[in-house]
mmCIF file of N, CA and C in Angstrom:
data_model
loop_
_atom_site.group_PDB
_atom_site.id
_atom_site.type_symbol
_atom_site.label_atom_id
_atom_site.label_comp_id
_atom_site.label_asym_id
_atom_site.label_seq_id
_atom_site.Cartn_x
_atom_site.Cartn_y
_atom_site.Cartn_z
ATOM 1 N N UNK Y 1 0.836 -1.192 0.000
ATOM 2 C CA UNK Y 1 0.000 0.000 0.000
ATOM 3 C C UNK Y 1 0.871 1.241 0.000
ATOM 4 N N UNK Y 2 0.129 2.518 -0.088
ATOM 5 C CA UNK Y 2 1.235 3.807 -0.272
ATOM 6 C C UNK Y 2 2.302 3.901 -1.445
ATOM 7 N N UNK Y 3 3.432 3.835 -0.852
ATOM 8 C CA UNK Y 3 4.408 4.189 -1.822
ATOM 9 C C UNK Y 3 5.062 5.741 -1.207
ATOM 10 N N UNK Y 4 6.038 6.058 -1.516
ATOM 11 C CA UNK Y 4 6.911 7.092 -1.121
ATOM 12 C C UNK Y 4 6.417 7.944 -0.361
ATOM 13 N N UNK Y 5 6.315 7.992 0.726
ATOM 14 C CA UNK Y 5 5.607 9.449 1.662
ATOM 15 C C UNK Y 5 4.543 9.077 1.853
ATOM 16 N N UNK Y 6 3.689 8.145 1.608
ATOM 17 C CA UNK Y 6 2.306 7.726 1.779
ATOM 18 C C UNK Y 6 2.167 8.186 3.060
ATOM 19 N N UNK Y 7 1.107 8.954 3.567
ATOM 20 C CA UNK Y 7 0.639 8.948 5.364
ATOM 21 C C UNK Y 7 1.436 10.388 5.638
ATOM 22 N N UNK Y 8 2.866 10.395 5.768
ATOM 23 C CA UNK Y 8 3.329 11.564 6.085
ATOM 24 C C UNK Y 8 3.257 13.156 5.825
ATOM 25 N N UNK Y 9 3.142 13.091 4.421
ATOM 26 C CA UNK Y 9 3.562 14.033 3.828
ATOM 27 C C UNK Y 9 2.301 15.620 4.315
ATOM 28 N N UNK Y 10 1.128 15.544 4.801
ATOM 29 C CA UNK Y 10 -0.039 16.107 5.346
ATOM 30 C C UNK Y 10 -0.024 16.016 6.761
ATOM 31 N N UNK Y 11 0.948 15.398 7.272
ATOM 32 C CA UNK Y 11 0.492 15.020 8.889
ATOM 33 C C UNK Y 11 1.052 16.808 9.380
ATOM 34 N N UNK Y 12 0.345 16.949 10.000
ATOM 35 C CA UNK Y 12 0.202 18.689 10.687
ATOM 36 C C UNK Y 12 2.679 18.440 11.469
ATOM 37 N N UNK Y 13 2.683 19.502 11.172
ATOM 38 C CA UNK Y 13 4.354 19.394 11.636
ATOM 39 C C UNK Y 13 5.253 18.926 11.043
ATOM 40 N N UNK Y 14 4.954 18.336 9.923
ATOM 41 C CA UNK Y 14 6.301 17.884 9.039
ATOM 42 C C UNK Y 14 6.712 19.062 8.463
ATOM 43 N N UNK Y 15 7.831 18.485 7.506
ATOM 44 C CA UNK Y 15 8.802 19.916 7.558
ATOM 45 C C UNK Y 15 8.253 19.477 6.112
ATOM 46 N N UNK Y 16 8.474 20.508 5.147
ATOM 47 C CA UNK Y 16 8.797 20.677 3.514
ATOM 48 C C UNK Y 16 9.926 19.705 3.112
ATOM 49 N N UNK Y 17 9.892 18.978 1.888
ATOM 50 C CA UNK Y 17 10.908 18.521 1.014
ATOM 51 C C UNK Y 17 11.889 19.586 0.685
ATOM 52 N N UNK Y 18 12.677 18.768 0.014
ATOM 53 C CA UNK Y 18 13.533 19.925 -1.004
ATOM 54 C C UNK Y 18 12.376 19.462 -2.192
ATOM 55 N N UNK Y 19 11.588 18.780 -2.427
ATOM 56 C CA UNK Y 19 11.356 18.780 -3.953
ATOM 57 C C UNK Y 19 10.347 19.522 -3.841
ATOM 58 N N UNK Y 20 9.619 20.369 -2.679
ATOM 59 C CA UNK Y 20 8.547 21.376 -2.477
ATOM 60 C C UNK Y 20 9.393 22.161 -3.030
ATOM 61 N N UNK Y 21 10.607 22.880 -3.400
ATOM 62 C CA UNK Y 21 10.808 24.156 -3.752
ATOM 63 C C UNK Y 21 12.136 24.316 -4.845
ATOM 64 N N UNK Y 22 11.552 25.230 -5.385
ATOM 65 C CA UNK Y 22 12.606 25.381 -6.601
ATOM 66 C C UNK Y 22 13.974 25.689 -6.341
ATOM 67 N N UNK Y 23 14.874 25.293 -6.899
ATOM 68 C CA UNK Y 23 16.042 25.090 -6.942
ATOM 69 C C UNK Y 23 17.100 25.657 -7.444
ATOM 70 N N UNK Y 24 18.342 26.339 -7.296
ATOM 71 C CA UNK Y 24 19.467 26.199 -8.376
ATOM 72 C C UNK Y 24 20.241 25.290 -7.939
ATOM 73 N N UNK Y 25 20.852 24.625 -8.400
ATOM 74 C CA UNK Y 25 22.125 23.950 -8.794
ATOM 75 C C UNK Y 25 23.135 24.310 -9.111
ATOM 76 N N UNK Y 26 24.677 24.509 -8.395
ATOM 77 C CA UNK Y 26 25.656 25.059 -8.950
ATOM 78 C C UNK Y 26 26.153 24.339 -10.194
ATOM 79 N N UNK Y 27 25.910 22.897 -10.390
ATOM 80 C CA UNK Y 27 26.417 21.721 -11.161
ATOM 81 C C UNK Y 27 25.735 22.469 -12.399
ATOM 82 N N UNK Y 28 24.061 22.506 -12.396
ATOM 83 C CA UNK Y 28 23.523 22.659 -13.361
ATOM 84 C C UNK Y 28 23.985 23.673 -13.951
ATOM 85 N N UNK Y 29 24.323 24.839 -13.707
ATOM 86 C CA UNK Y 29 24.270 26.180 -14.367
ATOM 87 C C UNK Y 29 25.612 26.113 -14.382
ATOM 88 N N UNK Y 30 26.732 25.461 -14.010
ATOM 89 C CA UNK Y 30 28.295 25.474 -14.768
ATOM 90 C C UNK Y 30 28.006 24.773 -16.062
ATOM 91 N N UNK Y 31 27.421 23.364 -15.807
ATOM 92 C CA UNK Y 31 27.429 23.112 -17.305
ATOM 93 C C UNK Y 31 26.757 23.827 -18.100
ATOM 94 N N UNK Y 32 25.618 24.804 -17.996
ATOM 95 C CA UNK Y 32 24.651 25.268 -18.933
ATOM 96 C C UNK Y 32 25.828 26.479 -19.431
ATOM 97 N N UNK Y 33 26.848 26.755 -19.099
ATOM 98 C CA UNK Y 33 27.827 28.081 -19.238
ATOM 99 C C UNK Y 33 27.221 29.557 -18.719
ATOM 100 N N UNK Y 34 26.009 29.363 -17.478
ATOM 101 C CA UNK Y 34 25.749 30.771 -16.754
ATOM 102 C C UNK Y 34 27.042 31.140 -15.601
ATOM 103 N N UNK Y 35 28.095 30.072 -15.427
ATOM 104 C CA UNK Y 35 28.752 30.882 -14.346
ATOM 105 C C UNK Y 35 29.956 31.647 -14.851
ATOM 106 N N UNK Y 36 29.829 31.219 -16.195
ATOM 107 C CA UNK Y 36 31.264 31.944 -16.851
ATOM 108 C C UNK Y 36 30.854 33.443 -16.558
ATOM 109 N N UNK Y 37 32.305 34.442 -15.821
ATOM 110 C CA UNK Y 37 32.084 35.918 -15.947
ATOM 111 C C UNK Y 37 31.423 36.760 -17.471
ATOM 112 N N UNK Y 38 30.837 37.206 -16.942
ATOM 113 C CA UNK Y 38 30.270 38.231 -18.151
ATOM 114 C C UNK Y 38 28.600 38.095 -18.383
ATOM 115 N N UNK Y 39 28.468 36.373 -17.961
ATOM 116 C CA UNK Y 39 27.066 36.323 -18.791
ATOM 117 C C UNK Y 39 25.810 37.164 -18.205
ATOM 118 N N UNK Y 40 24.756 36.999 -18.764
ATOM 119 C CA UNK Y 40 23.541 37.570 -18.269
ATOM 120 C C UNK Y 40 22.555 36.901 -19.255
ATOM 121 N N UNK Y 41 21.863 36.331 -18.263
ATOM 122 C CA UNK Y 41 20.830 35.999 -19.036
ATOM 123 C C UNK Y 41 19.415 35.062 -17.559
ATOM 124 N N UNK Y 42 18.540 34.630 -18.042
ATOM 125 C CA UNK Y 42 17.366 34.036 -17.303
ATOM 126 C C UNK Y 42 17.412 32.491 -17.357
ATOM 127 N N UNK Y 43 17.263 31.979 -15.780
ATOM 128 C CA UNK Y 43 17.403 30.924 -16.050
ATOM 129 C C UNK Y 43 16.075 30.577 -15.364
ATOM 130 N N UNK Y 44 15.224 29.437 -15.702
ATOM 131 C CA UNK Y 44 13.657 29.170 -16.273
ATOM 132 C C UNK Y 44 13.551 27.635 -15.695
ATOM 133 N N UNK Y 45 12.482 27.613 -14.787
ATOM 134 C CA UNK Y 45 11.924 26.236 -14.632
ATOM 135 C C UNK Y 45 10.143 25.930 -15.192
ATOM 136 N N UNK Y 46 10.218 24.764 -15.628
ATOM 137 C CA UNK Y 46 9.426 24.530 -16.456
ATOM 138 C C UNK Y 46 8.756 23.355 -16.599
ATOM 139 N N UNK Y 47 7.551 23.429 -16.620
ATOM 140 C CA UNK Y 47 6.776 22.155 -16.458
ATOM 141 C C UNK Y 47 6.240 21.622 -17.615
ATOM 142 N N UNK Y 48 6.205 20.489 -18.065
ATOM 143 C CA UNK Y 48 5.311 19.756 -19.497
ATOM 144 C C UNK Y 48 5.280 21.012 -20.456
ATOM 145 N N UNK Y 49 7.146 21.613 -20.852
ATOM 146 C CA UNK Y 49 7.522 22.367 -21.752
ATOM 147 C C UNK Y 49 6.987 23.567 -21.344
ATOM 148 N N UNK Y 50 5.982 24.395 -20.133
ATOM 149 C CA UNK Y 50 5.486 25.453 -19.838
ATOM 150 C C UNK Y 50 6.412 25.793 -18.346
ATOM 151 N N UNK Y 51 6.880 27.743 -19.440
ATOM 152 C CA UNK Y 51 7.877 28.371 -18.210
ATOM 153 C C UNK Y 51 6.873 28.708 -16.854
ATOM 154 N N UNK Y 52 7.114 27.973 -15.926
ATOM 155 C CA UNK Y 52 6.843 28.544 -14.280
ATOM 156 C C UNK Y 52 7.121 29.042 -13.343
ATOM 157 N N UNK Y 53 8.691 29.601 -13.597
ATOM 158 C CA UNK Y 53 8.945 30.196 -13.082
ATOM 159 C C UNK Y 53 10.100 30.877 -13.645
ATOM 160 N N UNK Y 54 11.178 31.888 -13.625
ATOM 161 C CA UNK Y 54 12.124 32.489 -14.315
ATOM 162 C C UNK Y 54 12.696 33.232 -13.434
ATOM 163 N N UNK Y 55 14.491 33.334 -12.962
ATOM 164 C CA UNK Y 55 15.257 34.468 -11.989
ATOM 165 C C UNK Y 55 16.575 34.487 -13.524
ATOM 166 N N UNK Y 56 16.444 36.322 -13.087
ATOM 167 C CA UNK Y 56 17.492 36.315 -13.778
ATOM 168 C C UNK Y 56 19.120 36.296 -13.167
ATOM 169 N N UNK Y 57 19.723 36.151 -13.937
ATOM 170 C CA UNK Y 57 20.927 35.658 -13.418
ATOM 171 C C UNK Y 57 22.076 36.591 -13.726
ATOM 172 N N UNK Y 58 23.143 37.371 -13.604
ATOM 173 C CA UNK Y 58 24.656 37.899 -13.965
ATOM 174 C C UNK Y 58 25.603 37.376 -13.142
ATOM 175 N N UNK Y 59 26.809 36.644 -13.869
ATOM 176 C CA UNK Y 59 27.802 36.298 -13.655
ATOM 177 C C UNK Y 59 28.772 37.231 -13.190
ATOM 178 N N UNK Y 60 29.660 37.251 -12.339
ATOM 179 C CA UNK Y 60 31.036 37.452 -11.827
ATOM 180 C C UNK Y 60 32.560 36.648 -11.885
ATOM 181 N N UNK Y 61 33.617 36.323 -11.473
ATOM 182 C CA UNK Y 61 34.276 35.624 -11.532
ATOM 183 C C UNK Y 61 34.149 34.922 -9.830
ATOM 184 N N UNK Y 62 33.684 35.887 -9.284
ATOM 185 C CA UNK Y 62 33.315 35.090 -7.861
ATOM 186 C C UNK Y 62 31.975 35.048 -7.026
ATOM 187 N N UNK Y 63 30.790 35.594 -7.728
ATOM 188 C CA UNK Y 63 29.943 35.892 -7.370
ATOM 189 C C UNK Y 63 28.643 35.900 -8.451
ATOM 190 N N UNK Y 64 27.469 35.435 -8.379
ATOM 191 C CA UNK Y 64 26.211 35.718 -9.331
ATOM 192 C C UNK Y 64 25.525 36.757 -8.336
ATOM 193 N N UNK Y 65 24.722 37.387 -9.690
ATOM 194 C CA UNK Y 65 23.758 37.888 -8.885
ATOM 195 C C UNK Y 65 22.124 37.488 -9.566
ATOM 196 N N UNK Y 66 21.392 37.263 -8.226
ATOM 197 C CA UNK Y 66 20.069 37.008 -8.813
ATOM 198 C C UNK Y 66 18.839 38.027 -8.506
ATOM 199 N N UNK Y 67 17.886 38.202 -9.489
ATOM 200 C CA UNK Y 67 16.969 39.461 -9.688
ATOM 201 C C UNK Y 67 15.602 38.388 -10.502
ATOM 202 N N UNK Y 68 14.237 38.603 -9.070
ATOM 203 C CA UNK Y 68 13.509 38.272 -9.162
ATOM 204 C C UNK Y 68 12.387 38.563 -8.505
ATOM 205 N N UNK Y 69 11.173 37.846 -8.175
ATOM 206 C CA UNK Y 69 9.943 38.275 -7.864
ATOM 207 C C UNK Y 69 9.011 37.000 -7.285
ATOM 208 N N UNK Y 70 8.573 37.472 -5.823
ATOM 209 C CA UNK Y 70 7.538 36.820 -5.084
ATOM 210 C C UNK Y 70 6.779 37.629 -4.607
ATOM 211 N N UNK Y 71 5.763 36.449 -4.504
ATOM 212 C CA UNK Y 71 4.427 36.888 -3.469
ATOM 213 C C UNK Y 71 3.752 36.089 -2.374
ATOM 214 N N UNK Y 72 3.476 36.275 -1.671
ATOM 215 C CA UNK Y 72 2.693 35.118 -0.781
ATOM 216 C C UNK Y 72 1.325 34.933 -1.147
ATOM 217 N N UNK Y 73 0.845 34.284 -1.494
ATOM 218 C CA UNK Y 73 -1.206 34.541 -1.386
ATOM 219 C C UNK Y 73 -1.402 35.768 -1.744
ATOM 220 N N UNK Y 74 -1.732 36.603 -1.672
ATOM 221 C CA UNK Y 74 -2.444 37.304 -1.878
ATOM 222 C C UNK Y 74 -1.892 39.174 -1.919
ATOM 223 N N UNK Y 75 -0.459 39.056 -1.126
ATOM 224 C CA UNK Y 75 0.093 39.729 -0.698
ATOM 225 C C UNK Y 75 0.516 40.379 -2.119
ATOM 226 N N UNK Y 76 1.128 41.828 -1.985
ATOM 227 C CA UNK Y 76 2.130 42.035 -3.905
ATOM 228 C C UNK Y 76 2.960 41.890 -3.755
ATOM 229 N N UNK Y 77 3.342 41.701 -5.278
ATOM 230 C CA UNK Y 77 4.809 40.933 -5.492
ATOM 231 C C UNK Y 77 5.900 41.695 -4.861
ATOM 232 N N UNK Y 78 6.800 41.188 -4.254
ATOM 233 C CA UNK Y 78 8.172 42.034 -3.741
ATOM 234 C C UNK Y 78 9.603 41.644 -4.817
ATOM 235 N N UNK Y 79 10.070 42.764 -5.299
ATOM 236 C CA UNK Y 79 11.554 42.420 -6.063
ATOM 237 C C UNK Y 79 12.464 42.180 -5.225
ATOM 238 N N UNK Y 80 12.994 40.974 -5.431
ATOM 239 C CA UNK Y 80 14.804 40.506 -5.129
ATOM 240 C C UNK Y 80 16.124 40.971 -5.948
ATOM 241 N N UNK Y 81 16.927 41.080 -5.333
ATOM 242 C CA UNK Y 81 17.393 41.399 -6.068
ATOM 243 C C UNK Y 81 19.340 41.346 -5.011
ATOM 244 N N UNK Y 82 19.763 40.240 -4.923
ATOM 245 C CA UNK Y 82 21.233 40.158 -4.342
ATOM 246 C C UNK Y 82 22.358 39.564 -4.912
ATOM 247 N N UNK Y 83 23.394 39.501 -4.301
ATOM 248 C CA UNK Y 83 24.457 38.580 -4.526
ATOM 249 C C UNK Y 83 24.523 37.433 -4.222
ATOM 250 N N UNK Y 84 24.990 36.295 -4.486
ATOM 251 C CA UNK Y 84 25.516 35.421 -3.685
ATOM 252 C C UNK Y 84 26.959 34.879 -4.630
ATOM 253 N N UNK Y 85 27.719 34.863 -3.129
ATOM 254 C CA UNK Y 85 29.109 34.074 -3.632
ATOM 255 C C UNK Y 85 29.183 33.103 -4.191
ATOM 256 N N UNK Y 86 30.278 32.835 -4.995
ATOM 257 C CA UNK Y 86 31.007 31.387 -5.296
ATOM 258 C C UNK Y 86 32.213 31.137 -4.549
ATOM 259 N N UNK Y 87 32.118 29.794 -4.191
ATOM 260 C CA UNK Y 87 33.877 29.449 -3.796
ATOM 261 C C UNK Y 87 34.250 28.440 -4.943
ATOM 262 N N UNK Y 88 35.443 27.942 -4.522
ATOM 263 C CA UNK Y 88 36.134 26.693 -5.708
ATOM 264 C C UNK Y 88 37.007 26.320 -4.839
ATOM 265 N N UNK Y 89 36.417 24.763 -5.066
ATOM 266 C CA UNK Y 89 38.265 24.055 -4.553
ATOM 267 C C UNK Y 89 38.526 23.858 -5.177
ATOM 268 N N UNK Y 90 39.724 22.769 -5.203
ATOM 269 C CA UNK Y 90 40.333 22.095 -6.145
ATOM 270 C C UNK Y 90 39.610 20.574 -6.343
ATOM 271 N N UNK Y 91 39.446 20.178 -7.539
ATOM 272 C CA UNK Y 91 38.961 18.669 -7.851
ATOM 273 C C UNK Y 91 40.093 18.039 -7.438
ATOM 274 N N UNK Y 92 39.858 16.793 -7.189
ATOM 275 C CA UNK Y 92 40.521 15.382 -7.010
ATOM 276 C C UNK Y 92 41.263 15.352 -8.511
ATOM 277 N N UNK Y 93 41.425 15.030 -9.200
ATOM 278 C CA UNK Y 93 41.693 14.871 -10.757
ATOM 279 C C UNK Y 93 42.224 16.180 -11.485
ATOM 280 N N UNK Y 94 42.229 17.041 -10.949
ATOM 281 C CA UNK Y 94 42.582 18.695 -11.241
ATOM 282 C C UNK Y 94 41.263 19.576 -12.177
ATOM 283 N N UNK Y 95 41.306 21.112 -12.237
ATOM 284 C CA UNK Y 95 40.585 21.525 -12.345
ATOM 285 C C UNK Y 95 40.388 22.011 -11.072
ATOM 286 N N UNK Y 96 38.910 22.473 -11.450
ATOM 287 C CA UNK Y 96 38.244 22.836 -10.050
ATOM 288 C C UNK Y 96 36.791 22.733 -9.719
ATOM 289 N N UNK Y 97 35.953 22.929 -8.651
ATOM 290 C CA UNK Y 97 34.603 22.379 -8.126
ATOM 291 C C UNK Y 97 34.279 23.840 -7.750
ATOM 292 N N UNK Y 98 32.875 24.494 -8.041
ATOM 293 C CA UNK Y 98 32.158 25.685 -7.914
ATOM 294 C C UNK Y 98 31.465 24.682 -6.594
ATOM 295 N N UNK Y 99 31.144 26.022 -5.654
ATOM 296 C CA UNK Y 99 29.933 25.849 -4.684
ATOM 297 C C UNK Y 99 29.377 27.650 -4.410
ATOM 298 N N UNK Y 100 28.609 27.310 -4.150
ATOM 299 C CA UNK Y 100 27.193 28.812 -3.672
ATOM 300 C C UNK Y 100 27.638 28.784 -2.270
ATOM 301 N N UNK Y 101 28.145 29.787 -2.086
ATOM 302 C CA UNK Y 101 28.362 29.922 0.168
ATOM 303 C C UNK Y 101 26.855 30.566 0.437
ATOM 304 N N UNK Y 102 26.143 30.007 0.543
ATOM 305 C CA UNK Y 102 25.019 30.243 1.224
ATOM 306 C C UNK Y 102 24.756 31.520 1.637
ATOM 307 N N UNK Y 103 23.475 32.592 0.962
ATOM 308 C CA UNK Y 103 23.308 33.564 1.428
ATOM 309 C C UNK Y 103 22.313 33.820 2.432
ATOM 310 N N UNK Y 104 21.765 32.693 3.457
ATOM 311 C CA UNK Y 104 20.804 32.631 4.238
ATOM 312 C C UNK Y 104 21.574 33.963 5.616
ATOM 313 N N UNK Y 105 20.977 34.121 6.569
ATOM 314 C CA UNK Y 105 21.340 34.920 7.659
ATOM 315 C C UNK Y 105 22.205 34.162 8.533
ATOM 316 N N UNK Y 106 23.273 34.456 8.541
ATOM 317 C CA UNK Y 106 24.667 34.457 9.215
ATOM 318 C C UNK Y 106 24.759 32.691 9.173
ATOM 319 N N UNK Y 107 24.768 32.055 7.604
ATOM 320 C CA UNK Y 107 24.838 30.741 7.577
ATOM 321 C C UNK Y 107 26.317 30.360 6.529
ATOM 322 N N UNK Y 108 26.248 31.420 5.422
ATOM 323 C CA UNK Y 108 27.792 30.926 5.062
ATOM 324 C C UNK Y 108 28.298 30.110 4.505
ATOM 325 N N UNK Y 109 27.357 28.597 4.848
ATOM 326 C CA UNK Y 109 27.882 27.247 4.452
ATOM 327 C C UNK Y 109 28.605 27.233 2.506
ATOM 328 N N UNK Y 110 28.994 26.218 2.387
ATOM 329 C CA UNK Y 110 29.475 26.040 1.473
ATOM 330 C C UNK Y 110 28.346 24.602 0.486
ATOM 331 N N UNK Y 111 27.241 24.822 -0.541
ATOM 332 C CA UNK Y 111 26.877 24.332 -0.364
ATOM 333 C C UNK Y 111 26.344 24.205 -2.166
ATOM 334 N N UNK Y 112 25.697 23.444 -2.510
ATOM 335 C CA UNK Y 112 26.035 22.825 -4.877
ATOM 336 C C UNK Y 112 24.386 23.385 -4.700
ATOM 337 N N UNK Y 113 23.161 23.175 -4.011
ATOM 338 C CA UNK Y 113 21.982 23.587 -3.951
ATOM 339 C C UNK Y 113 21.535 24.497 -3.358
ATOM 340 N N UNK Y 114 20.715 25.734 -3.750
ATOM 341 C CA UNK Y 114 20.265 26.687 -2.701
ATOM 342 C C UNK Y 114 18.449 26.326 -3.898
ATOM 343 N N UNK Y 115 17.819 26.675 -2.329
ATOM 344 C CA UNK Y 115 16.410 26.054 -2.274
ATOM 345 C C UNK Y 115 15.430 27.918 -2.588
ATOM 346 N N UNK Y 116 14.639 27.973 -2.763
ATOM 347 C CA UNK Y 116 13.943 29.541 -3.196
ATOM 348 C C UNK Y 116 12.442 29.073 -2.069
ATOM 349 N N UNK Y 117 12.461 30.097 -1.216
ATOM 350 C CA UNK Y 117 11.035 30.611 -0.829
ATOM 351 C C UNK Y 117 11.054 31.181 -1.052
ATOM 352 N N UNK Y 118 11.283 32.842 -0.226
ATOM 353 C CA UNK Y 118 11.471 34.063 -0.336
ATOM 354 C C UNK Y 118 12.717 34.391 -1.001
ATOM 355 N N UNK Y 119 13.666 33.848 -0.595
ATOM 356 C CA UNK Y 119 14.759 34.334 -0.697
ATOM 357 C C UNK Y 119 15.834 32.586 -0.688
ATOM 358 N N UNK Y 120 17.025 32.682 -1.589
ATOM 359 C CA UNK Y 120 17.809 31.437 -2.212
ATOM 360 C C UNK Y 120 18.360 31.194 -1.025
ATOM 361 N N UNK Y 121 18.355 29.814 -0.324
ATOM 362 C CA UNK Y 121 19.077 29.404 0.667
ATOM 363 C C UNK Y 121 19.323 28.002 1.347
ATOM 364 N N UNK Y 122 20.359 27.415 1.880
ATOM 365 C CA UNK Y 122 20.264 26.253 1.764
ATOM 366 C C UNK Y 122 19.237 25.134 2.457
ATOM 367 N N UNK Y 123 19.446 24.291 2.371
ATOM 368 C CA UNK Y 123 18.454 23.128 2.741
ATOM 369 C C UNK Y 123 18.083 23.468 4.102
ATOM 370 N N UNK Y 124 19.385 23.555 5.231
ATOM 371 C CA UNK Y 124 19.432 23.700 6.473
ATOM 372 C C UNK Y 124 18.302 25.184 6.791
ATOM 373 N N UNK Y 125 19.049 26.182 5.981
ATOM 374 C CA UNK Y 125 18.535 27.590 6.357
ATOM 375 C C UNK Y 125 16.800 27.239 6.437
ATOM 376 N N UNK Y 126 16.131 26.610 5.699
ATOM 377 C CA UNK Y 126 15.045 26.557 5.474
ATOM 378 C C UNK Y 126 14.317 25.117 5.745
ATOM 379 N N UNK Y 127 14.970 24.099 6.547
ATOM 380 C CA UNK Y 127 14.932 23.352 7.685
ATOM 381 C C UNK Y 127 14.059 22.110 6.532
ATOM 382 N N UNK Y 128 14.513 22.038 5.327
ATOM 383 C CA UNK Y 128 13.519 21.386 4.219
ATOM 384 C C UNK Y 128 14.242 19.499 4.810
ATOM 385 N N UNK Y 129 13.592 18.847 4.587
ATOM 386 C CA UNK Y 129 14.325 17.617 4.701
ATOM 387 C C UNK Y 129 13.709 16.603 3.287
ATOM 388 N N UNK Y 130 14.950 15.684 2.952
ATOM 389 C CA UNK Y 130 14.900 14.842 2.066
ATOM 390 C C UNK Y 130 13.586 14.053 1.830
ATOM 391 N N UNK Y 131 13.061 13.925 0.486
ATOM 392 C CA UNK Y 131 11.627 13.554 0.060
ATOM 393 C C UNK Y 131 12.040 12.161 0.583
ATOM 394 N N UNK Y 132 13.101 11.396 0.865
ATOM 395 C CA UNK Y 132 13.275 9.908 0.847
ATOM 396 C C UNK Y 132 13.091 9.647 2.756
ATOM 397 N N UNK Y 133 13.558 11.034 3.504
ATOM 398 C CA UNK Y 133 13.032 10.912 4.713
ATOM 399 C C UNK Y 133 11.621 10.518 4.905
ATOM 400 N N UNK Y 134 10.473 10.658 4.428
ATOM 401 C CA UNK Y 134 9.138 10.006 4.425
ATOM 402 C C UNK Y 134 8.670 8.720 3.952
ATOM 403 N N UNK Y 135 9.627 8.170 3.435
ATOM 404 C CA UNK Y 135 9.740 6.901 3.045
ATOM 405 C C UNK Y 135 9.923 5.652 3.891
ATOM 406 N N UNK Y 136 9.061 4.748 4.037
ATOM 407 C CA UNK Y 136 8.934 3.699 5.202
ATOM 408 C C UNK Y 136 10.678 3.331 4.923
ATOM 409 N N UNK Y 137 10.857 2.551 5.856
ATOM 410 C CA UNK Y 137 12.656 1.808 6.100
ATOM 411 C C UNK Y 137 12.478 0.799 4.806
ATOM 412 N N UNK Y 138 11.625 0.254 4.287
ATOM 413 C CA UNK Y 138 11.359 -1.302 3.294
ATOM 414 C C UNK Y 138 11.604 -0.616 2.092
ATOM 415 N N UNK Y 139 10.929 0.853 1.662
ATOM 416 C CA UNK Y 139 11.208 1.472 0.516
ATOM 417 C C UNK Y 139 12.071 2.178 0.280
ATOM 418 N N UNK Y 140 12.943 2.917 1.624
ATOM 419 C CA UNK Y 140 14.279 3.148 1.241
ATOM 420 C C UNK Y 140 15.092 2.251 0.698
ATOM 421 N N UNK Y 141 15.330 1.383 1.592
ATOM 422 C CA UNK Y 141 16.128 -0.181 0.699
ATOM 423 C C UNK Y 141 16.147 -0.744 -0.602
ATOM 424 N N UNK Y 142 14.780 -0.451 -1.276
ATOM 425 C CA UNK Y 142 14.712 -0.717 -2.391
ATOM 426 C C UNK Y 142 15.410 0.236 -3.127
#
């Protein structure tokens, strides 16, 4: 019976997924070529080929900046509009590895996903836990 989250996912006090909320990816947008310095352009999530959402994006050599727009219910829309850092280590194999230092309030972390409510921030900042956490122990295993 159920299947992934069956029972949990409505029970009054659970926390949000990460797959409740939209995403960047540092992985994704190096390969797409948005972190190279100079660029500018919109990067777009999208459902059954329809755009749902859109932040625009400008590159730095150490820093993006993102410029966008929410609302709550009913409330009007408020513009965003900040920085957030990049760091780089070094890869295992040479080269190097991009991460987003987290622009949540006095959090910093070093971290490949930042999650969007209001404002881009990591998993922790916004207390989201893994869709596979709702998953009985029999269907994790699988």
């Amino acid at each position: 019976m159920g299947g992934p989250g069956s029972g949990n996912r409505w029970r009054f006090g659970t926390r949000s997924t990460t797959d409740d909320l939209r995403r960047l990816d540092v992985r994704r947008l190096a390969r797409a070529g948005v972190l190279r310095p100079g660029y500018s352009g919109t990067w777009r999530w999208s459902v059954a080929g329809n755009t749902i959402a859109t932040v625009g994006i400008e590159s730095l050599i150490s820093s993006i900046t993102v410029k966008y727009r929410t609302r709550l219910s009913s409330e009007d829309w408020q513009d965003h509009h900040y920085r957030i850092t990049l760091t780089r280590t070094p890869a295992y194999l040479g080269g190097e590895r991009v991460w987003f230092q987290c622009p949540g309030r006095d959090c910093g972390r070093r971290v490949a996903v930042l999650y969007l409510r209001q404002v881009f921030a990591c998993r922790t900042c916004h207390d989201l836990a893994y869709a596979s956490s709702r998953e009985s122990s029999g269907d994790r295993a699988i």
